[in-house]
Structures are given as C-alpha cells and as structure tokens.
Amino acid sequence: MLKKKNHFNPSPFIEWTKLKALIVDDHPSASTLLKSLLGNLGIHLIDIADSYEDAIRYCKSNHYQLLLIDFHLDHDLNGCELATLLRKKKLLAPDCGIIMISGDHSTEVILTTMTIEPDGFITKPITMAGLAKKVSKVCVDCAQRKSIYQAMACQDIPQAILLCKQLLREKGHNHKIEALLLDLLIEQGDWEQAKRFTQLLHSQNPTHKITITEAQIEHHDGNIAQAIAILEQLIVSAPLCLEAYDRLSNYQEENKQYYDALETAERALKFTPSVSHRALQVAQLAADLDKTDHLIEAGKTLATHLPIIDVSWIICFAEFTAIFEQHFFAQTSSKKQRQLLQQLKAIHQRAYSRLLPKQQPFLTTFGHITLARFSLAQQQSLKAKRRLMVGLSTYFYTIAKLPSVILAEVLPPLIVLGETQIIAEIYNALKLRDRFDGHSQNRINALRENTLLVNGVQALVNELAQANEALNSDMLTGHTQDALQRYDDILIRYPYCSEAHLGRLQCLYQLNRLDEHNIKQSIQAVSIMPLPEKLELWRASLFELLATRYAHPQQKNTVTSQLQRHQKYQLIASKQTENVDEHTAT
C-alpha cells in the first residue's frame, strides 16, 4: 500500500489536507476501506454516510469538495437519484466533484450513471492507482471550473462564456469545458458563435457532444431533416449515446415521424429504465398513437423505477396519469375504458409496493383523486364526490402537508362539486408556496384561465354565506323559507354541494317537512363518505334528529335505508381509522 502511495503525484493546485469528502455506501466495510485509501492520498477530512438520510443530513451542515457514492445503495433508491436530489436541493456546491462507484458493470448501470453527468466513475474492486488518478483529475477539473460555476450562479452568462474561453486557451482541449461553452452560447441565443466553435472543435477534437450540437444548430436553422440525419448517423457509430436518442426522438416527433419517434424513445428507455423522463416520453408518444400496450408498459416501467427519494415521484406519476387520462377518454368503448382502469390500478399497486411507508398515503390519496376525475367526466358525480372525500379524509386536518401536485389535481373536481370549505384550505396552502413543479403550474394556469369556473365558485361562497346567515337568523324567528329557497337555488348549479344539502336538511327539519320525497336526495348527497370536521358535526346532529324521526319499525322507506347504511359505514370507517392509528403508532 505504501509503495502504491509513492506512485501518486498530488496536484499542486489542490490542498489535499483541507479537502472535505463524503462517502455514501450502505456497506460499512466498503466505506471503511475507501476511507483508508483516501487517507493514503492525504485526504483526512472524511465523513461516511450509511444511508441517503445520513447523506442529506451531512450535506446540510458541511461543504464538501468531493462526493463518492455507491450506485446500489439499497432497495429504495440508487446513488444517481441521491446525487440528483442533493443537486436539486442545492446541498452540494456546483464545484463539488461527484464520483460514482459500482461493482455492477452492466450497461444499464453505466448509462444510468452517465445520465446525471458525474465527474468520474470507478468500478469495483477499487485499486489505489485507479483511485488516485481519478480523484486527482476530478478535483483539479472541478477547481478549474469553479469560477465558471460562480458566474453561472450569479446568472452572469457572458462572464461564464469568457471564463470558458480563457480556460480553453490556457489548458487546451477539455471535453467538459467545451460542452459547457457550447451549452452557454446556445442558452444565450448566440447561434452564430456556437456554429463557429462547433466547426472549429469538430475539425480539431470531435466528440459526441459536438455532433449533437451540430444537430441542434441544423434544427435551429430549420434543417430538421439534416438534424435527424446527423443524429441517426451518430447513433449508428455510438449506439450508447443516449442524449442523441432523446434529441432524435423529439426531432422525429416534430417532423411528424411519430412511429420513428416512439421506436427511438423506447430504445433509450430500454437502456435506462430508471430514467423517468424517458418513460414519460414513451408514454406520451404511445398515447398519441393510440398504442395502449406501449403506454401501459411505460407506466409499469415508471412505477417499478420511481425516483422515490423526494416529491418528484408523485410529480412523475401525475404526469403519467395525465397522459393516461388523455388516452382513456380517446376510447369509445366502455369495455376498453374498464380494462384501462384495471391496468392503471395495477400500475398504482406496483408503485405502492416500491414507496416508503410515509409516502404510501400520498399515492392512496392520489389514486382516489384520479378515479374521482374519471367518474366526474363520466357524469357519475356522487361516485366522484365519495372518492374525493375518502381520498382527502386522511388530510382533512393537514391539507397543507399534501404536495402541490396533489392539491393542483384535486382543485378542479372540488370546484365542480362545490366543496368550498376544502377549496378554501387548499387555496390558503397554495398561497404560501413560492414555486411549483411544471405539471402543477400547468394545472393551476389552466384553472385560472377558466374564469367561468373560478367566478362560479367565488359566487357560491357568497351565496352560501348569505344562505347560512338567513338560516341562523331564521332559527331565532322560526321563519326558514328564505334560507331554504337560497339553498335550493344553489343546488340547481351545484347539485352535490355538501354545505347546501346540509343547510337544506336543516331548513326542512325546521319547517317539519321531512317527508321522504323532500329529503332522500339530500341525505344521499352527504351520506356514506367522510366530511371535514365542521360539516361532519353538522351532519351528525342532523342525522341523529332524522333517525329519531324515522325510528318507527313500521316505516320502511328509502330514508330509513339510507340512514342505516350510513350508520354501518360510520362504524366500519371508525374501525378502519382505529386500525390505521394503531399501525401508525406501532
């Protein structure tokens, strides 16, 4: 070991004794060995994380210059997902060098790793010479790029471009700096300069990235057929260049070569099934082409490889469900729709088995919301309402804990059904959030643009307030007819509004007009489902009064049957809640 150490020539640009490193590996023996090898290189400020939770905790309180992550951490996630999360949450400095480590030499692992563009990749077993060479190169490269990343963090793209050029003049060819320069030029919209540099680099030091940039330039110039030809040729010569597949599929779709685009996207997904955006690309193309089998297969792949470490998993699932919804409603056969729903439920179950226990309730809620949206679209409003209430019941008291994507999905059906109390809580929760994922933002924007729907629910809030005020004042005077008329008017436009039905039942009780024909519809609209606390208390008191009114054994009618069904439901729901609470406590 000492002999190998003498072969290592440390770079004079790196202060090895001051460099902080984090090792993430769920095998303690592997972490200990790697720490020992790094110590022989002169790196002594080393932390070890046995799990992704430890890695997040360490990164929150430390500034690391080097991160070494094992690809296979545990059954919950892989090292690429962890690195992506740490970058996303800005728990790593832009100049922190990331080295992925794996004893699995499969094509899937290597290509999945390359997707996150690490600074280095080391295969096991790790040798001292290989580690020394890789660590030295990564640290030097990252130190050289630090000023560029600082300029980019300050949104100073022109300065970042100048620094890239300066570094290339001083150090010569560097694939990462060249790729970064081309990306920055395109981001700035300087296509002419990007074209000149691409031509220069292609003649001196051609790489896959330069070829892809050539295709981008052709596409920008309107030569989409030439862009496609460049990428197709690149894939023939470099069949594992996945960025080429992604861009080629997009260009083929734009050029209306839809079947080619689907085939290209599926090839990329087959190489890297754990890369979610590729599963979603396949799903969208399959839905557009009415290719049900391909759509379902993409959904199964997504569910099997969900990036479960943060909220991005539910966003991916929401995006897939939106694509599925598009395909579902394009079917004219009710039998085909039923089959599709069964397949969607199977995909949900597959995803559920992969999620962490604390994440599973989110998927359960999301599943109910999805089925409610389908029921609502099929004019099964009462069924949709019960689905929504069951799905949201776990979070009636903690709406703000739900991810934005779930809140954005559930708002439209709640507005259609007129459930103003939950709508108000969701609106208040969303107001406190300063940014949204793309899918949630699209849903919210679509809702804002539907002024008829938004104005309608705003008017509903005012009308309910007026009806409730009339009911409360009438309770003092004994005149409830005005309040009843207001509730009836509301129910013409919102026939399943819980608050309006409860108000109507209260009025009918006050007026002693509890005949079966008058009240059975309102009882049905608010029974056999959870309700938020305020409405639940109101319903309980009303149903107790109604149960007394219809308690005579000789009265066998619809109202008696509905009240009995509700009592059975409440008993079953109460036992289920107790079981859930006991399980949670355990």
Coordinates of C-alpha atoms in Angstrom, one line a residue:
M1 CA 0.0 0.0 0.0
L2 CA 2.8 2.4 0.9
K3 CA 4.6 1.6 -2.4
K4 CA 1.5 2.5 -4.3
K5 CA 1.1 5.7 -2.4
N6 CA 4.6 6.8 -3.5
H7 CA 3.4 6.4 -7.2
F8 CA 0.8 9.1 -6.5
N9 CA 1.9 12.6 -7.6
P10 CA -0.5 15.0 -5.9
S11 CA -1.6 18.0 -7.9
P12 CA -0.1 21.3 -6.6
F13 CA -3.4 23.0 -7.3
I14 CA -5.3 21.1 -4.6
E15 CA -4.8 21.4 -0.8
W16 CA -5.4 17.7 -0.1
T17 CA -5.3 18.1 3.7
K18 CA -8.1 20.7 3.6
L19 CA -10.3 18.9 1.2
K20 CA -13.6 17.6 2.7
A21 CA -15.0 14.3 1.3
L22 CA -18.2 12.4 1.9
I23 CA -18.5 8.6 1.2
V24 CA -22.0 7.2 0.8
D25 CA -22.3 3.4 0.9
D26 CA -24.6 1.1 2.8
H27 CA -21.8 -1.4 3.3
P28 CA -19.6 -0.3 6.2
S29 CA -16.7 -2.5 5.2
A30 CA -16.6 -0.9 1.8
S31 CA -16.8 2.6 3.3
T32 CA -14.0 1.9 5.7
L33 CA -11.7 0.6 3.0
L34 CA -12.4 3.6 0.8
K35 CA -11.7 6.0 3.6
S36 CA -8.4 4.3 4.3
L37 CA -7.4 4.6 0.6
L38 CA -8.3 8.3 0.6
G39 CA -6.3 8.8 3.7
N40 CA -3.3 7.4 1.9
L41 CA -3.8 10.2 -0.7
G42 CA -3.6 12.8 2.0
I43 CA -7.4 13.3 2.4
H44 CA -8.3 13.1 6.1
L45 CA -11.5 15.2 6.4
I46 CA -13.8 12.4 5.5
D47 CA -17.4 11.6 6.6
I48 CA -19.2 8.4 6.0
A49 CA -23.0 8.1 5.4
D50 CA -24.6 4.6 5.6
S51 CA -27.9 5.8 4.1
Y52 CA -29.4 8.5 2.0
E53 CA -30.9 10.1 5.1
D54 CA -27.4 10.4 6.6
A55 CA -26.0 11.8 3.3
I56 CA -28.7 14.5 3.3
R57 CA -28.0 15.4 6.9
Y58 CA -24.2 15.6 6.4
C59 CA -24.6 17.8 3.3
K60 CA -26.9 20.2 5.1
S61 CA -24.2 21.0 7.6
N62 CA -21.0 20.6 5.6
H63 CA -19.4 22.0 2.4
Y64 CA -17.8 19.1 0.6
Q65 CA -15.4 19.3 -2.4
L66 CA -15.7 15.5 -3.1
L67 CA -18.6 13.1 -3.0
L68 CA -18.1 9.4 -3.6
I69 CA -21.4 7.5 -4.0
D70 CA -22.0 3.8 -4.5
F71 CA -24.6 3.2 -7.2
H72 CA -26.5 0.4 -5.4
L73 CA -27.4 2.0 -2.0
D74 CA -30.4 -0.1 -1.0
H75 CA -33.8 -1.2 -2.4
D76 CA -35.2 2.3 -2.0
L77 CA -33.0 4.3 -4.4
N78 CA -29.7 4.4 -6.2
G79 CA -26.8 6.7 -6.0
C80 CA -27.8 8.6 -9.1
E81 CA -31.1 9.5 -7.5
L82 CA -29.3 10.7 -4.4
A83 CA -26.9 12.8 -6.4
T84 CA -29.8 14.3 -8.3
L85 CA -31.6 15.2 -5.1
L86 CA -28.6 16.8 -3.5
R87 CA -28.1 18.9 -6.5
K88 CA -31.7 19.8 -6.8
K89 CA -31.9 20.9 -3.1
K90 CA -28.6 22.8 -3.6
L91 CA -27.0 20.8 -0.8
L92 CA -23.8 20.4 -3.0
A93 CA -21.7 23.3 -4.2
P94 CA -21.6 23.4 -8.0
D95 CA -17.9 22.7 -8.0
C96 CA -18.2 19.6 -5.8
G97 CA -16.7 16.6 -7.6
I98 CA -19.1 13.6 -7.8
I99 CA -17.6 10.2 -8.3
M100 CA -20.0 7.2 -8.8
I101 CA -18.8 3.8 -7.7
S102 CA -20.2 0.4 -8.6
G103 CA -19.2 -3.2 -8.8
D104 CA -22.0 -3.7 -11.3
H105 CA -20.5 -3.3 -14.8
S106 CA -23.9 -3.7 -16.6
T107 CA -24.8 -1.3 -19.5
E108 CA -27.8 -0.1 -17.6
V109 CA -25.8 1.0 -14.5
I110 CA -23.2 2.7 -16.6
L111 CA -25.6 4.5 -18.9
T112 CA -27.9 5.5 -16.0
T113 CA -24.9 6.9 -14.2
M114 CA -23.9 8.9 -17.3
T115 CA -27.3 10.5 -17.4
I116 CA -26.5 12.6 -14.3
E117 CA -23.1 13.6 -15.8
P118 CA -20.9 12.7 -12.8
D119 CA -17.3 13.9 -12.8
G120 CA -16.0 10.4 -12.6
F121 CA -16.9 6.7 -12.4
I122 CA -14.9 4.0 -10.6
T123 CA -15.6 0.3 -10.9
K124 CA -15.0 -2.2 -8.1
P125 CA -12.7 -3.6 -6.9
I126 CA -11.0 -0.2 -6.3
T127 CA -7.2 -0.1 -6.8
M128 CA -5.0 2.6 -5.2
A129 CA -3.6 3.6 -8.5
G130 CA -7.0 3.9 -10.1
L131 CA -8.5 5.9 -7.2
A132 CA -5.5 8.3 -7.1
K133 CA -5.7 9.0 -10.8
K134 CA -9.5 9.5 -10.7
V135 CA -9.7 11.7 -7.6
S136 CA -6.8 13.9 -8.7
K137 CA -8.3 14.5 -12.1
V138 CA -11.8 15.2 -10.7
C139 CA -10.6 17.6 -8.0
V140 CA -8.3 19.5 -10.4
D141 CA -11.1 19.8 -13.1
C142 CA -13.7 20.9 -10.5
A143 CA -11.3 23.5 -9.1
Q144 CA -10.6 24.9 -12.6
R145 CA -14.4 25.2 -13.3
K146 CA -15.2 26.8 -10.0
S147 CA -15.1 30.4 -11.3
I148 CA -17.4 29.4 -14.2
Y149 CA -19.9 27.9 -11.9
Q150 CA -19.8 31.0 -9.7
A151 CA -20.6 33.2 -12.7
M152 CA -23.4 30.9 -13.7
A153 CA -24.8 31.0 -10.2
C154 CA -24.9 34.8 -10.5
Q155 CA -26.8 34.5 -13.8
D156 CA -23.8 36.1 -15.5
I157 CA -23.7 34.0 -18.7
P158 CA -21.4 36.3 -20.7
Q159 CA -18.8 36.1 -17.9
A160 CA -19.1 32.4 -17.8
I161 CA -18.6 32.2 -21.5
L162 CA -15.4 34.4 -21.2
L163 CA -14.1 32.2 -18.5
C164 CA -14.7 29.0 -20.6
K165 CA -12.8 30.5 -23.5
Q166 CA -9.9 31.7 -21.2
L167 CA -9.6 28.2 -19.7
L168 CA -9.5 26.5 -23.1
R169 CA -6.8 28.9 -24.3
E170 CA -4.7 28.2 -21.2
K171 CA -5.3 24.5 -20.8
G172 CA -6.1 23.3 -24.2
H173 CA -8.9 20.8 -25.1
N174 CA -11.2 19.8 -22.3
H175 CA -14.4 18.0 -23.2
K176 CA -16.4 19.3 -20.2
I177 CA -15.4 22.9 -20.7
E178 CA -16.1 22.7 -24.4
A179 CA -19.5 21.2 -23.9
L180 CA -20.3 23.8 -21.2
L181 CA -19.2 26.6 -23.6
L182 CA -21.5 25.3 -26.3
D183 CA -24.4 25.0 -24.0
L184 CA -23.9 28.5 -22.6
L185 CA -23.7 30.0 -26.1
I186 CA -27.0 28.3 -27.1
E187 CA -28.6 29.4 -23.8
Q188 CA -27.6 32.9 -24.6
G189 CA -29.0 32.6 -28.1
D190 CA -25.7 33.2 -29.8
W191 CA -26.1 30.6 -32.5
E192 CA -23.6 32.1 -34.9
Q193 CA -20.8 31.9 -32.4
A194 CA -21.9 28.4 -31.4
K195 CA -21.7 27.4 -35.0
R196 CA -18.2 28.7 -35.4
F197 CA -16.9 27.0 -32.3
T198 CA -18.6 23.7 -33.3
Q199 CA -16.9 23.8 -36.7
L200 CA -13.6 24.5 -35.1
L201 CA -13.9 21.8 -32.4
H202 CA -15.2 19.3 -34.9
S203 CA -12.1 19.7 -37.0
Q204 CA -9.7 19.6 -34.0
N205 CA -11.3 17.4 -31.4
P206 CA -14.6 15.8 -32.4
T207 CA -16.8 14.4 -29.7
H208 CA -20.4 13.1 -29.4
K209 CA -21.4 16.4 -27.7
I210 CA -20.1 18.4 -30.7
T211 CA -22.0 16.2 -33.1
I212 CA -25.2 16.7 -31.1
T213 CA -24.6 20.4 -31.1
E214 CA -24.3 20.3 -34.9
A215 CA -27.7 18.7 -35.0
Q216 CA -29.1 21.4 -32.7
I217 CA -27.7 24.1 -35.0
E218 CA -29.2 22.5 -38.1
H219 CA -32.6 22.2 -36.3
H220 CA -32.4 25.9 -35.2
D221 CA -31.7 26.9 -38.9
G222 CA -34.8 25.0 -39.9
N223 CA -33.0 22.0 -41.4
I224 CA -34.8 19.4 -39.3
A225 CA -34.2 16.6 -41.8
Q226 CA -30.5 17.2 -41.7
A227 CA -30.5 17.4 -37.9
I228 CA -32.3 14.0 -37.8
A229 CA -29.7 12.5 -40.3
I230 CA -26.8 13.7 -38.1
L231 CA -28.3 12.1 -35.0
E232 CA -29.2 8.9 -36.8
Q233 CA -25.6 8.6 -38.1
L234 CA -24.2 9.3 -34.6
I235 CA -26.4 6.5 -33.1
V236 CA -25.1 4.1 -35.6
S237 CA -21.5 4.9 -34.7
A238 CA -22.1 5.4 -31.0
P239 CA -25.2 3.3 -30.1
L240 CA -24.9 4.1 -26.4
C241 CA -25.0 7.9 -26.7
L242 CA -28.4 8.4 -25.0
E243 CA -28.6 12.1 -25.4
A244 CA -28.7 11.6 -29.1
Y245 CA -31.7 9.3 -28.7
D246 CA -33.6 11.8 -26.6
R247 CA -33.0 14.7 -29.1
L248 CA -33.6 12.5 -32.1
S249 CA -37.0 11.3 -30.7
N250 CA -38.0 14.9 -30.2
Y251 CA -37.0 16.0 -33.7
Q252 CA -38.7 13.0 -35.3
E253 CA -41.9 13.8 -33.4
E254 CA -41.7 17.4 -34.6
N255 CA -41.2 16.2 -38.1
K256 CA -44.3 14.1 -37.8
Q257 CA -42.4 10.8 -37.8
Y258 CA -44.4 9.6 -34.9
Y259 CA -43.7 5.9 -35.1
D260 CA -40.0 6.5 -35.6
A261 CA -40.0 8.8 -32.6
L262 CA -41.7 6.1 -30.4
E263 CA -39.2 3.5 -31.5
T264 CA -36.3 5.8 -30.7
A265 CA -37.7 6.7 -27.3
E266 CA -38.3 3.1 -26.4
R267 CA -34.7 2.2 -27.3
A268 CA -33.4 4.8 -24.9
L269 CA -35.8 3.7 -22.2
K270 CA -34.7 0.1 -22.6
F271 CA -31.1 1.1 -21.9
T272 CA -32.0 3.2 -18.8
P273 CA -35.4 2.1 -17.4
S274 CA -34.8 4.1 -14.2
V275 CA -34.7 7.5 -16.1
S276 CA -38.3 8.8 -15.6
H277 CA -38.4 11.4 -18.3
R278 CA -37.8 8.6 -20.9
A279 CA -40.7 6.6 -19.6
L280 CA -42.9 9.7 -19.9
Q281 CA -41.7 10.4 -23.4
V282 CA -42.6 6.9 -24.5
A283 CA -46.0 7.1 -22.7
Q284 CA -46.9 10.4 -24.4
L285 CA -45.9 9.1 -27.9
A286 CA -47.8 5.9 -27.3
A287 CA -50.9 7.8 -26.2
D288 CA -50.8 10.0 -29.3
L289 CA -50.6 6.9 -31.5
D290 CA -53.3 5.0 -29.6
K291 CA -50.7 2.3 -28.7
T292 CA -52.2 1.0 -25.5
D293 CA -49.7 -1.8 -24.8
H294 CA -46.8 0.6 -25.2
L295 CA -48.4 3.1 -22.9
I296 CA -49.1 0.5 -20.2
E297 CA -45.6 -0.9 -20.4
A298 CA -44.1 2.6 -20.0
G299 CA -46.3 3.0 -16.9
K300 CA -45.1 -0.3 -15.4
T301 CA -41.5 0.7 -16.1
L302 CA -42.1 4.1 -14.4
A303 CA -43.8 2.5 -11.4
T304 CA -41.0 0.0 -11.0
H305 CA -38.3 2.6 -11.1
L306 CA -39.9 5.6 -9.5
P307 CA -37.3 8.1 -8.0
I308 CA -38.9 7.9 -4.6
I309 CA -36.4 9.9 -2.6
D310 CA -38.4 13.1 -2.7
V311 CA -41.6 14.5 -4.0
S312 CA -40.5 14.1 -7.6
W313 CA -42.0 10.6 -7.7
I314 CA -45.6 11.9 -7.3
I315 CA -44.9 14.5 -9.9
C316 CA -43.8 11.8 -12.4
F317 CA -46.9 9.8 -11.5
A318 CA -49.2 12.8 -12.0
E319 CA -47.6 13.4 -15.4
F320 CA -48.1 9.8 -16.5
T321 CA -51.7 9.9 -15.2
A322 CA -52.4 13.0 -17.3
I323 CA -51.1 11.1 -20.3
F324 CA -53.2 8.1 -19.4
E325 CA -56.2 10.3 -18.9
Q326 CA -55.8 11.6 -22.5
H327 CA -55.7 8.1 -23.8
F328 CA -58.6 6.9 -21.6
F329 CA -61.0 9.5 -22.9
A330 CA -60.0 8.9 -26.5
Q331 CA -61.5 5.4 -26.3
T332 CA -65.1 5.0 -27.5
S333 CA -65.6 1.6 -26.0
S334 CA -66.7 1.4 -22.3
K335 CA -65.2 -2.1 -22.1
K336 CA -61.8 -0.8 -23.2
Q337 CA -62.1 2.0 -20.6
R338 CA -62.8 -0.5 -17.9
Q339 CA -59.8 -2.6 -19.0
L340 CA -57.6 0.5 -18.9
L341 CA -58.7 1.4 -15.4
Q342 CA -57.8 -2.1 -14.2
Q343 CA -54.3 -1.7 -15.8
L344 CA -53.9 1.7 -14.1
K345 CA -54.8 0.3 -10.8
A346 CA -52.2 -2.5 -11.3
I347 CA -49.6 0.2 -12.1
H348 CA -50.6 2.1 -8.9
Q349 CA -50.2 -1.1 -6.9
R350 CA -46.7 -1.7 -8.4
A351 CA -45.7 1.8 -7.4
Y352 CA -47.2 1.5 -3.9
S353 CA -45.0 -1.6 -3.2
R354 CA -41.9 0.4 -4.0
L355 CA -42.7 3.5 -1.9
L356 CA -41.6 4.2 1.6
P357 CA -44.3 3.8 4.2
K358 CA -44.5 7.5 4.8
Q359 CA -45.1 8.1 1.1
Q360 CA -47.8 5.5 0.5
P361 CA -50.7 7.6 1.9
F362 CA -49.9 10.2 -0.8
L363 CA -50.3 7.6 -3.5
T364 CA -53.5 6.3 -1.9
T365 CA -55.0 9.8 -1.9
F366 CA -53.8 10.5 -5.5
G367 CA -55.4 7.2 -6.6
H368 CA -58.8 8.2 -5.2
I369 CA -58.5 11.6 -6.9
T370 CA -57.6 10.1 -10.2
L371 CA -60.6 7.7 -10.1
A372 CA -62.8 10.6 -9.0
R373 CA -61.8 12.6 -12.0
F374 CA -62.7 9.7 -14.3
S375 CA -66.1 9.3 -12.6
L376 CA -66.8 13.0 -12.8
A377 CA -66.1 13.0 -16.5
Q378 CA -68.5 10.1 -17.0
Q379 CA -71.3 12.0 -15.2
Q380 CA -71.0 9.9 -12.1
S381 CA -70.9 12.9 -9.8
L382 CA -71.9 11.2 -6.5
K383 CA -69.4 8.4 -7.0
A384 CA -66.7 11.0 -7.8
K385 CA -67.6 13.0 -4.7
R386 CA -67.3 9.9 -2.4
R387 CA -64.0 9.1 -4.0
L388 CA -62.6 12.6 -3.4
M389 CA -63.8 12.7 0.2
V390 CA -62.3 9.2 1.0
G391 CA -59.1 10.2 -0.6
L392 CA -58.7 13.5 1.2
S393 CA -60.1 12.3 4.6
T394 CA -56.6 11.4 5.9
Y395 CA -55.6 15.1 5.4
F396 CA -58.8 16.9 6.4
Y397 CA -56.8 18.5 9.3
T398 CA -53.5 18.7 7.5
I399 CA -54.2 19.9 3.9
A400 CA -51.0 21.9 3.9
K401 CA -48.9 18.7 4.2
L402 CA -50.1 17.5 0.8
P403 CA -47.7 18.0 -2.2
S404 CA -48.6 20.8 -4.5
V405 CA -49.2 18.4 -7.4
I406 CA -52.0 16.6 -5.4
L407 CA -53.6 19.9 -4.4
A408 CA -53.5 21.1 -8.1
E409 CA -55.1 17.8 -9.2
V410 CA -57.9 17.9 -6.7
L411 CA -58.9 21.5 -7.0
P412 CA -60.9 21.3 -10.3
P413 CA -63.2 18.5 -9.3
L414 CA -63.7 20.1 -5.9
I415 CA -64.8 23.3 -7.6
V416 CA -67.2 21.4 -9.9
L417 CA -68.8 19.8 -6.9
G418 CA -68.9 23.0 -4.8
E419 CA -66.9 21.8 -1.8
T420 CA -66.0 25.4 -0.7
Q421 CA -64.5 24.6 2.7
I422 CA -61.8 22.3 1.4
I423 CA -61.2 24.6 -1.6
A424 CA -60.5 27.5 0.8
E425 CA -58.0 25.4 2.7
I426 CA -56.2 24.3 -0.4
Y427 CA -56.1 27.9 -1.7
N428 CA -54.6 29.1 1.5
A429 CA -52.0 26.3 1.4
L430 CA -51.0 27.1 -2.2
K431 CA -50.7 30.8 -1.4
L432 CA -47.8 30.0 0.9
R433 CA -45.8 28.2 -1.7
D434 CA -43.3 30.2 -3.7
R435 CA -42.7 27.8 -6.6
F436 CA -44.4 24.8 -8.3
D437 CA -43.3 21.9 -10.5
G438 CA -44.2 22.2 -14.2
H439 CA -47.2 19.9 -14.0
S440 CA -48.8 21.6 -11.1
Q441 CA -48.1 25.1 -12.6
N442 CA -49.9 23.9 -15.8
R443 CA -52.9 22.7 -13.9
I444 CA -53.1 25.9 -11.9
N445 CA -52.7 28.1 -15.0
A446 CA -55.5 26.1 -16.8
L447 CA -57.7 26.6 -13.8
R448 CA -57.0 30.4 -13.7
E449 CA -57.9 30.7 -17.4
N450 CA -61.2 29.0 -16.8
T451 CA -62.8 32.2 -15.5
L452 CA -66.3 30.8 -15.6
L453 CA -65.4 28.0 -13.2
V454 CA -63.5 30.3 -10.9
N455 CA -66.1 33.1 -10.9
G456 CA -68.7 30.4 -10.2
V457 CA -67.1 29.1 -7.1
Q458 CA -66.5 32.7 -5.8
A459 CA -70.2 33.4 -6.2
L460 CA -71.0 30.1 -4.5
V461 CA -69.0 31.1 -1.4
N462 CA -71.0 34.4 -1.2
E463 CA -74.3 32.6 -1.7
L464 CA -73.6 30.0 0.9
A465 CA -72.7 32.7 3.4
Q466 CA -76.0 34.5 2.7
A467 CA -78.0 31.3 3.0
N468 CA -76.3 30.4 6.3
E469 CA -76.9 33.8 7.6
A470 CA -80.6 33.6 6.7
L471 CA -80.8 30.1 8.3
N472 CA -79.2 31.3 11.6
S473 CA -81.4 34.4 11.8
D474 CA -84.5 32.4 10.9
M475 CA -83.7 29.9 13.6
L476 CA -84.4 32.7 16.0
T477 CA -87.6 33.8 14.3
G478 CA -88.9 30.4 13.2
H479 CA -89.1 31.5 9.5
T480 CA -86.8 29.3 7.4
Q481 CA -88.4 29.6 4.0
D482 CA -86.0 32.2 2.7
A483 CA -82.9 30.2 3.6
L484 CA -84.5 27.1 2.0
Q485 CA -85.0 28.9 -1.2
R486 CA -81.4 30.1 -1.3
Y487 CA -80.1 26.5 -0.7
D488 CA -82.4 25.2 -3.4
D489 CA -81.1 27.8 -5.8
I490 CA -77.5 26.8 -5.1
L491 CA -78.3 23.1 -5.7
I492 CA -79.6 23.8 -9.2
R493 CA -76.0 24.7 -10.2
Y494 CA -74.1 22.6 -7.6
P495 CA -76.3 19.5 -7.1
Y496 CA -73.7 17.8 -4.8
C497 CA -72.6 20.7 -2.6
S498 CA -72.4 19.3 0.9
E499 CA -72.9 22.6 2.7
A500 CA -76.0 23.4 0.7
H501 CA -77.6 19.9 1.3
L502 CA -76.9 20.1 5.0
G503 CA -78.5 23.6 5.1
R504 CA -81.4 22.4 3.1
L505 CA -82.0 19.5 5.5
Q506 CA -81.8 21.9 8.5
C507 CA -84.4 24.1 6.9
L508 CA -86.7 21.1 6.1
Y509 CA -86.4 20.0 9.7
Q510 CA -87.2 23.4 11.0
L511 CA -90.2 23.5 8.7
N512 CA -91.3 20.0 9.7
R513 CA -91.3 19.0 6.0
L514 CA -89.4 15.7 6.4
D515 CA -91.4 13.6 4.0
E516 CA -89.4 11.0 2.1
H517 CA -89.6 12.8 -1.3
N518 CA -88.2 16.0 0.1
I519 CA -85.1 14.7 2.0
K520 CA -83.9 11.5 0.4
Q521 CA -81.8 13.2 -2.3
S522 CA -80.0 15.5 0.3
I523 CA -79.3 12.5 2.6
Q524 CA -77.9 10.6 -0.3
A525 CA -75.6 13.5 -1.3
V526 CA -73.9 13.7 2.1
S527 CA -74.0 10.2 3.5
I528 CA -71.6 7.3 3.3
M529 CA -68.5 9.5 3.0
P530 CA -66.1 11.4 5.2
L531 CA -66.7 15.1 5.6
P532 CA -64.5 17.9 7.1
E533 CA -64.9 18.4 10.8
K534 CA -67.4 21.3 10.7
L535 CA -69.7 19.6 8.2
E536 CA -69.3 16.3 9.9
L537 CA -70.6 17.7 13.2
W538 CA -73.5 19.3 11.4
R539 CA -74.3 16.1 9.6
A540 CA -74.1 14.0 12.8
S541 CA -76.6 16.3 14.6
L542 CA -79.0 16.3 11.7
F543 CA -78.8 12.6 11.1
E544 CA -79.5 11.9 14.8
L545 CA -82.6 14.0 14.5
L546 CA -83.7 12.3 11.3
A547 CA -83.0 8.8 12.8
T548 CA -85.4 9.7 15.7
R549 CA -88.0 10.9 13.3
Y550 CA -87.8 7.7 11.2
A551 CA -87.3 5.3 14.1
H552 CA -90.8 3.7 13.9
P553 CA -90.5 0.0 13.0
Q554 CA -93.4 0.2 10.6
Q555 CA -91.7 2.9 8.5
K556 CA -89.8 1.0 5.8
N557 CA -88.7 3.5 3.2
T558 CA -85.7 4.9 1.4
V559 CA -84.7 7.4 4.1
T560 CA -84.6 4.7 6.8
S561 CA -82.5 2.5 4.5
Q562 CA -80.1 5.4 3.7
L563 CA -79.7 6.3 7.4
Q564 CA -79.0 2.6 8.3
R565 CA -76.4 2.3 5.5
H566 CA -74.7 5.5 6.8
Q567 CA -74.6 4.1 10.3
K568 CA -72.9 0.9 9.1
Y569 CA -70.5 3.0 7.0
Q570 CA -69.6 5.1 10.1
L571 CA -69.0 2.0 12.2
I572 CA -66.7 0.4 9.5
A573 CA -64.9 3.7 8.9
S574 CA -64.3 4.1 12.7
K575 CA -62.8 0.7 13.0
Q576 CA -60.6 1.3 9.9
T577 CA -59.4 4.6 11.5
E578 CA -58.5 2.8 14.7
N579 CA -56.5 0.2 12.8
V580 CA -54.6 2.9 10.9
D581 CA -53.9 4.8 14.1
E582 CA -52.7 1.6 15.8
H583 CA -50.5 0.7 12.9
T584 CA -49.0 4.2 12.8
A585 CA -48.3 4.1 16.5
T586 CA -46.6 0.8 16.1

